[in-house]
Tab-separated table of C-alpha atoms in Angstrom:
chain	number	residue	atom	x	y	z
A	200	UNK	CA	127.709	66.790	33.411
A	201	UNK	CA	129.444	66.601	30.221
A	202	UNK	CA	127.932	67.591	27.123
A	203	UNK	CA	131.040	66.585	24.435
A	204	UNK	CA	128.764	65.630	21.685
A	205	UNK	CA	127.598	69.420	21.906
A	206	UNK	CA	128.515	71.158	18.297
A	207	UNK	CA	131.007	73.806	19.061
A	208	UNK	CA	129.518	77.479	19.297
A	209	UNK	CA	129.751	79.742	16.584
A	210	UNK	CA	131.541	82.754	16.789
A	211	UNK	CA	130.365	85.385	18.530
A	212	UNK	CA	129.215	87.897	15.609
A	213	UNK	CA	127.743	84.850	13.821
A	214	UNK	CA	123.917	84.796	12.690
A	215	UNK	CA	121.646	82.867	10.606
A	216	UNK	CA	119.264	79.786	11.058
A	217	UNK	CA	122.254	77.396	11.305
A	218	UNK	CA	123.659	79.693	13.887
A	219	UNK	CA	120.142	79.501	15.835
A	220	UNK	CA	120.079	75.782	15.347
A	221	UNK	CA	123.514	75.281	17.363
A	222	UNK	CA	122.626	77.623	20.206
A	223	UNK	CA	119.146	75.956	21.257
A	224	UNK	CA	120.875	73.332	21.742
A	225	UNK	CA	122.883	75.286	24.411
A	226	UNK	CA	120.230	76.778	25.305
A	227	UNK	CA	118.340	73.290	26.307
A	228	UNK	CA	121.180	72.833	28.742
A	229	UNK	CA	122.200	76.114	29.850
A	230	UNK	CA	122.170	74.999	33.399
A	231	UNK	CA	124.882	72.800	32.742
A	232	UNK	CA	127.756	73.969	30.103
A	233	UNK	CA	129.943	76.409	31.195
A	234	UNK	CA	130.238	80.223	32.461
A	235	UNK	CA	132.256	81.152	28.751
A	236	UNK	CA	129.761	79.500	27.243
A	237	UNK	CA	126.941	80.784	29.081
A	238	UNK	CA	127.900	84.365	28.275
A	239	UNK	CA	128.796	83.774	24.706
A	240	UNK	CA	124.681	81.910	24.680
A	241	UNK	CA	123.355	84.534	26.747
A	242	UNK	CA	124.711	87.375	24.186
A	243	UNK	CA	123.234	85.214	21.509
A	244	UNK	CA	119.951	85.243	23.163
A	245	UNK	CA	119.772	89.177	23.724
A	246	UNK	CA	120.332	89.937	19.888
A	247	UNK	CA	118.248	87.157	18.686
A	248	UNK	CA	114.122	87.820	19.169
A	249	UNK	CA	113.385	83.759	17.730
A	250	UNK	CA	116.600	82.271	20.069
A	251	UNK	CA	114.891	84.526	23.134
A	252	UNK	CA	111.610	83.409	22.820
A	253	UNK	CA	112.731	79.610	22.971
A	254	UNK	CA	114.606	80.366	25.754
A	255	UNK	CA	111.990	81.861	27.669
A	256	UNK	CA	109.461	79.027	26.436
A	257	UNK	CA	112.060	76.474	28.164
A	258	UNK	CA	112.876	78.840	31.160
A	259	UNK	CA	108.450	78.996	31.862
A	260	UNK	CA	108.514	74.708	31.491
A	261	UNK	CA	110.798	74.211	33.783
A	262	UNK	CA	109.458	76.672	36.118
A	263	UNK	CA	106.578	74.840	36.213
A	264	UNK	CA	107.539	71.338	36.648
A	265	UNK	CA	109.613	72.418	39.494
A	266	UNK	CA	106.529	73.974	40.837
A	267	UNK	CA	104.446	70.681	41.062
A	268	UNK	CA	103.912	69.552	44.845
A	269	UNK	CA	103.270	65.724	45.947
A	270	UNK	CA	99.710	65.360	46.124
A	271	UNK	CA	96.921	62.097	47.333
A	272	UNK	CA	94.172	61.917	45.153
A	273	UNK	CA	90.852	62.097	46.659
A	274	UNK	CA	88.461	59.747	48.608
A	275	UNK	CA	86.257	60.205	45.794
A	276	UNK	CA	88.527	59.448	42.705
A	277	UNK	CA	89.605	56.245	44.592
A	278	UNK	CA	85.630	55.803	44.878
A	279	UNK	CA	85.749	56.921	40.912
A	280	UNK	CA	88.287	54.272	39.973
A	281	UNK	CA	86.915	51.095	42.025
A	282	UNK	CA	83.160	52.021	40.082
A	283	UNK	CA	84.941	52.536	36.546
A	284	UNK	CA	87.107	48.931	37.447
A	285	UNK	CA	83.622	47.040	38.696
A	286	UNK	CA	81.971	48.036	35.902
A	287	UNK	CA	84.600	47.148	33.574
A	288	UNK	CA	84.726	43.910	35.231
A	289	UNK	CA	80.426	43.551	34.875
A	290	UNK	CA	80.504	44.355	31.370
A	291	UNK	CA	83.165	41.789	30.806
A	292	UNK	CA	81.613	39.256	32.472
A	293	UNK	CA	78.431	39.572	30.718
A	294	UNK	CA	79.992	39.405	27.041
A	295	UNK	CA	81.815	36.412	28.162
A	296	UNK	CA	78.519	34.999	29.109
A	297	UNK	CA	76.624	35.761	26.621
A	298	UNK	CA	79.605	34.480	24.167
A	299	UNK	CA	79.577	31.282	25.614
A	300	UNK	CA	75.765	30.955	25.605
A	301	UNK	CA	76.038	31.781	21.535
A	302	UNK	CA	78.765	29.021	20.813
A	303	UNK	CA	80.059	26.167	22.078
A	304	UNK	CA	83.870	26.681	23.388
A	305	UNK	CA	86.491	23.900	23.538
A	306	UNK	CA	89.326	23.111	26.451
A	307	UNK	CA	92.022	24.739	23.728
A	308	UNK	CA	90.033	27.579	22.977
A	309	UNK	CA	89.152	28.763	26.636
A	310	UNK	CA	92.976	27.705	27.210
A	311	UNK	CA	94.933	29.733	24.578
A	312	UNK	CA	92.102	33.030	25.244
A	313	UNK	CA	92.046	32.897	29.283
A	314	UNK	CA	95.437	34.702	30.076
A	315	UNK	CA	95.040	37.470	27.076
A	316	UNK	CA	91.600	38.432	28.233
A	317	UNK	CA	92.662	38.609	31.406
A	318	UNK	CA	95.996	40.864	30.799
A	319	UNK	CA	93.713	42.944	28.811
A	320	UNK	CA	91.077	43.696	31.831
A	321	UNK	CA	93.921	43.985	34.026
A	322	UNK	CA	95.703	46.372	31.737
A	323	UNK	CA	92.583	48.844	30.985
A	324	UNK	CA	92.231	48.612	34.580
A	325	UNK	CA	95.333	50.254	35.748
A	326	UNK	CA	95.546	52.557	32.364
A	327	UNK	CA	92.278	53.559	33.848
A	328	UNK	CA	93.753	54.171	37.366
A	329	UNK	CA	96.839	56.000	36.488
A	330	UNK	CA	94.258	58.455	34.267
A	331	UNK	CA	92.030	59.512	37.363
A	332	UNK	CA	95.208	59.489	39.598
A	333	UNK	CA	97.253	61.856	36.919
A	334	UNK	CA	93.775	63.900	36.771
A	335	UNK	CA	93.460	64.742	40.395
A	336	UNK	CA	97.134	64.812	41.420
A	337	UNK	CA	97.545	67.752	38.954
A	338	UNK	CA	94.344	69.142	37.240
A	339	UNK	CA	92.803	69.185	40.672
A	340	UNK	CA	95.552	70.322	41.818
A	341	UNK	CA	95.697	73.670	39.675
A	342	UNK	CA	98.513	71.968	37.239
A	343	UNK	CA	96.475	73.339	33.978
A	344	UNK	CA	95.849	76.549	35.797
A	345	UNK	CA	98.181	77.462	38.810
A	346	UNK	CA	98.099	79.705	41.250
A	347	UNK	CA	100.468	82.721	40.662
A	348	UNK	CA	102.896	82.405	43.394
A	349	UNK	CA	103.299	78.420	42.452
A	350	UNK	CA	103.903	79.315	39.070
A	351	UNK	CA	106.802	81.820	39.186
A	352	UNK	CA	110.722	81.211	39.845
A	353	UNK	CA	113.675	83.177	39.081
A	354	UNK	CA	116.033	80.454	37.127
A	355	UNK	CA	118.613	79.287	38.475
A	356	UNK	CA	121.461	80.576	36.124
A	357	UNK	CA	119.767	83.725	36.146
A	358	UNK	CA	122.198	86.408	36.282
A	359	UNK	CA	122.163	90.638	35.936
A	360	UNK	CA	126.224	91.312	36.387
A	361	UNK	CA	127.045	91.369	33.013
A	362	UNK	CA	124.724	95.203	33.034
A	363	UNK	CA	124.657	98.769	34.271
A	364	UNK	CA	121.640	99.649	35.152
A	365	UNK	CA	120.714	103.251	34.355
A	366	UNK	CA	117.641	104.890	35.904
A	367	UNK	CA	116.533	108.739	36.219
A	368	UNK	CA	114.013	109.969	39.160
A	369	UNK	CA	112.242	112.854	39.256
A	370	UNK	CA	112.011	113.238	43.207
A	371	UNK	CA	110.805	116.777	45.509
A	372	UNK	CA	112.453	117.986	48.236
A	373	UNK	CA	110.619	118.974	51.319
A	374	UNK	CA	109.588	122.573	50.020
A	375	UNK	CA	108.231	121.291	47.016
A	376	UNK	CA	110.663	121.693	44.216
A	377	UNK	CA	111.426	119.101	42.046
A	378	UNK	CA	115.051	118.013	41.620
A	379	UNK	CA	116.629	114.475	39.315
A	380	UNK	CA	118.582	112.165	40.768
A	381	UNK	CA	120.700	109.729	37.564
A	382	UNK	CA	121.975	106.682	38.413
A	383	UNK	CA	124.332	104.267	36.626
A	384	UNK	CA	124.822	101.296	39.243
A	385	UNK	CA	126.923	97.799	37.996
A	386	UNK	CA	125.343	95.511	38.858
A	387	UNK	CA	128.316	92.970	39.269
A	388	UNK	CA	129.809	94.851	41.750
A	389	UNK	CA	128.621	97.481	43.847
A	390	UNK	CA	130.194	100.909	42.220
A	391	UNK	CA	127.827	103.495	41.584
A	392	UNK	CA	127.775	107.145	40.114
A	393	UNK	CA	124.699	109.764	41.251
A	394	UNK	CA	124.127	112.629	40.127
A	395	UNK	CA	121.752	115.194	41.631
A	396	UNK	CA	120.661	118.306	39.904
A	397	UNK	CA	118.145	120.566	41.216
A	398	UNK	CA	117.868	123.208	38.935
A	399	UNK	CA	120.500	126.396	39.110
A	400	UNK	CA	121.090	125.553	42.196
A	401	UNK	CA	122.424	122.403	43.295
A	402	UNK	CA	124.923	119.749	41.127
A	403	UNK	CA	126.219	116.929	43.007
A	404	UNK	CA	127.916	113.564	42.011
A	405	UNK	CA	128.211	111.096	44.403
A	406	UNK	CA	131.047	108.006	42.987
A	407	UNK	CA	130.973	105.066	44.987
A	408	UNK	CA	132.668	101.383	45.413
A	409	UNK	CA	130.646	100.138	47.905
A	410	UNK	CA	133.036	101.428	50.218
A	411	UNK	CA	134.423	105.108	49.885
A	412	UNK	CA	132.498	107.206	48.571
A	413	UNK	CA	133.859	110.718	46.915
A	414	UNK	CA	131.242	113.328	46.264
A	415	UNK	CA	131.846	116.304	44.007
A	416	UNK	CA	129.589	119.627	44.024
A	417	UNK	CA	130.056	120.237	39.933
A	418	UNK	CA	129.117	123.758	40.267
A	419	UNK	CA	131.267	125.138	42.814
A	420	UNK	CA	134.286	122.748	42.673
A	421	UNK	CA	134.226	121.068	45.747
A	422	UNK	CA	135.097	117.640	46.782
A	423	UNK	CA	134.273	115.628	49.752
A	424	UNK	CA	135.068	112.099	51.015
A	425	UNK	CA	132.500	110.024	52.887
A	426	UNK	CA	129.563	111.996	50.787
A	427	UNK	CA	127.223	108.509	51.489
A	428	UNK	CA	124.196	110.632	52.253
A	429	UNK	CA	124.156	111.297	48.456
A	430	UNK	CA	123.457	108.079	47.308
A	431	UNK	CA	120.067	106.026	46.433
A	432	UNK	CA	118.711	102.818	47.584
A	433	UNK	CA	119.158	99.932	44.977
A	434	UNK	CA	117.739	97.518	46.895
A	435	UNK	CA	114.972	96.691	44.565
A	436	UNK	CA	117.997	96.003	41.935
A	437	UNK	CA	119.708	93.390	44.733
A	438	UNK	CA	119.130	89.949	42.797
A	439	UNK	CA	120.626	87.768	45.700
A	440	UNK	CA	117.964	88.846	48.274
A	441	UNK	CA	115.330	88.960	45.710
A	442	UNK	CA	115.581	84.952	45.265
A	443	UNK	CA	116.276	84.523	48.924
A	444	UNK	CA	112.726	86.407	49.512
A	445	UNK	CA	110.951	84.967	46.678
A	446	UNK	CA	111.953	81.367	48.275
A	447	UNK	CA	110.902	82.573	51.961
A	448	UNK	CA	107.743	83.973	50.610
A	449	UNK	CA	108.892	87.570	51.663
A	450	UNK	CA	108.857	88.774	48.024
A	451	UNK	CA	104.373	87.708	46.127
A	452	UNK	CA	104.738	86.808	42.828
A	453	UNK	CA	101.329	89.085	41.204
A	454	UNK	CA	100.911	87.362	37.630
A	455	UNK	CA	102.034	89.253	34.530
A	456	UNK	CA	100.917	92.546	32.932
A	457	UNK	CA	101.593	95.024	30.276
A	458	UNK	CA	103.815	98.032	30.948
A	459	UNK	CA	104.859	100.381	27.974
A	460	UNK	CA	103.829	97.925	25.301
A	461	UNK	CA	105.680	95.250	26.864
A	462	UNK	CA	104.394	92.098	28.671
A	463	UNK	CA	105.970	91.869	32.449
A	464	UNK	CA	106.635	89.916	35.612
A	465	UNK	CA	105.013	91.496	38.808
A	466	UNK	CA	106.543	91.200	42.179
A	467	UNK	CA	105.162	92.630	45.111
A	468	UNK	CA	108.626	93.196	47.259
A	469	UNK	CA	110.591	95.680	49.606
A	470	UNK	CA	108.608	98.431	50.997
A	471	UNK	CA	105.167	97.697	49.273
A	472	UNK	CA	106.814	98.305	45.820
A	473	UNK	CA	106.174	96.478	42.831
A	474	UNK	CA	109.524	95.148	40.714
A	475	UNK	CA	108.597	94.813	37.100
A	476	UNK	CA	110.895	92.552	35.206
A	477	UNK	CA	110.388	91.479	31.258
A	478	UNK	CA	110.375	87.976	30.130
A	479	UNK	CA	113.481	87.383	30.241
A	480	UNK	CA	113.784	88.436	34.033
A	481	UNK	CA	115.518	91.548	33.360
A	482	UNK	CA	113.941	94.856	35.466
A	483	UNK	CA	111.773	97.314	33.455
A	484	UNK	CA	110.729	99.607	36.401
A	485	UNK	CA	109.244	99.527	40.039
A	486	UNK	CA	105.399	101.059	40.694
A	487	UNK	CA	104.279	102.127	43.660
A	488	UNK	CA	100.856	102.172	44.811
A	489	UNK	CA	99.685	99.101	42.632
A	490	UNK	CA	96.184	98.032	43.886
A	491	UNK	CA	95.378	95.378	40.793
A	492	UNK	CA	96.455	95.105	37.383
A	493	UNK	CA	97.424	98.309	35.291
A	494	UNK	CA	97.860	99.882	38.103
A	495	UNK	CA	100.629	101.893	40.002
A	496	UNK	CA	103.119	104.844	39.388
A	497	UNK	CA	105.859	104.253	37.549
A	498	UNK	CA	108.923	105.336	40.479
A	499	UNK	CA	111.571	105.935	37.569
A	500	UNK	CA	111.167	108.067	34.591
A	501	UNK	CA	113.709	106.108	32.816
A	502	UNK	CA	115.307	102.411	33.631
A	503	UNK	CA	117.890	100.924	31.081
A	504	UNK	CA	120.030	97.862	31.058
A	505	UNK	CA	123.486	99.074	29.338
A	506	UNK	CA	126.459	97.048	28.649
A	507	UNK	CA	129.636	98.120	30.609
A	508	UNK	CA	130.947	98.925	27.062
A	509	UNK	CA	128.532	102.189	26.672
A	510	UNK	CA	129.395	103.535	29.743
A	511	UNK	CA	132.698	105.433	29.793
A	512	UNK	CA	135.157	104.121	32.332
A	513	UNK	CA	135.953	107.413	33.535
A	514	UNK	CA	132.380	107.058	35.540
A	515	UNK	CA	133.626	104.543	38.129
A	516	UNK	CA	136.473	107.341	38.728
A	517	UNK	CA	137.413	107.752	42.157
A	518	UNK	CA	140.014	110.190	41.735
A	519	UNK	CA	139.482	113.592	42.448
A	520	UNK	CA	139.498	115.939	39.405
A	521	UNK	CA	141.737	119.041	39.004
A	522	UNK	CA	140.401	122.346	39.985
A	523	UNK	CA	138.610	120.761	42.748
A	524	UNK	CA	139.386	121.881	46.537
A	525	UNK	CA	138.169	119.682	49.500
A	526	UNK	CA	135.390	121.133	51.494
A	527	UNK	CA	131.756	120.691	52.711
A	528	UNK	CA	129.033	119.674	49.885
A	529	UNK	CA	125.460	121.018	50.134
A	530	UNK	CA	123.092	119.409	52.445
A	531	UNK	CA	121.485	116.828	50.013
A	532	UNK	CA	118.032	117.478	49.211
């Protein structure tokens, strides 16, 4: 679809209420301009607090819509509409009655009045119809007030690669000490960098592309290749299988909720966990042992979406650093 009557986008460090103006627009049709002009909209949207709320008022209408189901009225609306038309009919039939009883009517007057009167009846009639059949098909239905799991949808151009996500976990090992794990993952690809630190005594980071992985044991200097066992599950964080879940019913939609101040998404997903993700889709944390609303353990201390500009490249580094000799790392905790 082409939208060439589209005004062109303002540049990128470009504000004010004209600014706003031009990007709704965009934002009406995201699912149909282009990726460079998706991102340049999407930035927009992340800086701009009036630009983000239209965009998630759009995002919540369309949800909805899509999540309407064909539906057959009931027995008893049908029953409801044949009454309403009969008795439309009666009461017709008894003004015309009693109109003609009152005054005398000629051939041209019954003539020229006949087909309008008629058009009219027929007219309210199905006006009347549609009403009871929009009624049931949908209010019935649950359209004013739907069920949680028909309600929610991840949009379609929904998309996390353009973050790092940054999270810190305070975890125990199996004598009881505490220990942090820090994770920066990016999310567009899968290279990650993990540090664990249990206090004075163990510092390991674990670099990965998805593929190798290098670990390096910061306090003693050592370096070791295939150091997997010091990574961390980010499934929670995998958007692909998310949707795919959500759409097999794998994945229970919960309702919203508040979480530090801010309203949320609940999803009840891998392992029992519950993802949190704000209003514009984006994840806040995961709880664990939710039984209703407000309730659950937050599982990471902190969880931040970063651009890949605030995170020095020199994190994704794969190369082993000088001083370092290869050896054996720690067992991980």
């Amino acid at each position: 679809m082409s939208y060439s009557d589209l005004p062109p986008l303002p540049p990128p460090d470009a504000s004010g209420a004209d600014v706003c103006a031009i990007m709704r627009l965009y934002i009406a049709v995201a699912q149909d301009i282009t990726a460079d002009q998706l991102r340049i909209v999407s930035k927009h949207i992340q800086t701009c607090p009036l630009c983000s709320r239209e965009h998630v008022h759009i995002e919540r209408a369309t949800q909805l819509l899509a999540s309407l189901e064909p539906s057959t009225p009931s027995a008893r609306v049908d029953q409801a509409v044949m009454a309403a038309i009969a008795a439309r009919t009666s009461r017709q039939g008894e003004r015309k009655v009693a109109s003609l009883s009152r005054r005398p009517v000629s051939l041209s007057d019954r003539q020229t009045r006949k087909a309008p009167s008629r058009m009219l009846g027929t007219l309210a009639a199905i006006a009347a119809l549609l009403l009871m059949v929009f009624v049931s098909a949908h209010f019935l239905s649950g359209f004013f007030v739907p069920g949680p799991q028909a309600a929610f949808a991840l949009p379609t151009n929904l998309s996390w690669g353009s973050y790092v996500l940054y999270h810190t976990q305070i975890k125990k090992t199996a004598q009881g000490e505490t220990y942090q794990v820090s994770t920066y993952h990016q999310l567009a690809t899968s290279h990650m960098n993990v540090e664990t630190v249990v206090n004075g005594k163990i510092d390991v980071m674990m670099v990965t592309d998805g593929d190798k992985a290098l670990g390096l044991d910061m306090m003693h200097h050592v370096a070791q290749w295939d150091a997997h066992n010091w990574g961390v599950d980010e499934t929670m964080f995998d958007l692909t299988r998310l949707r795919h879940d959500l759409q097999a019913g794998l994945a229970t939609y919960l309702g919203t909720d508040h979480f530090n101040g801010q309203q949320v998404y609940r999803i009840r997903w891998d392992k029992g966990l519950v993802l949190l993700l704000d209003m514009q889709y984006r994840p806040v944390n995961v709880l664990s042992g939710v039984s209703g609303p407000g309730t659950g353990t937050p599982v990471y201390n902190t969880l931040r979406l970063l651009l890949p500009t605030q995170v020095p490249a020199s994190t994704w580094s794969m190369t082993i650093p000088k001083g370092f000799r290869m050896g054996t790392l720690p067992k991980a905790p």
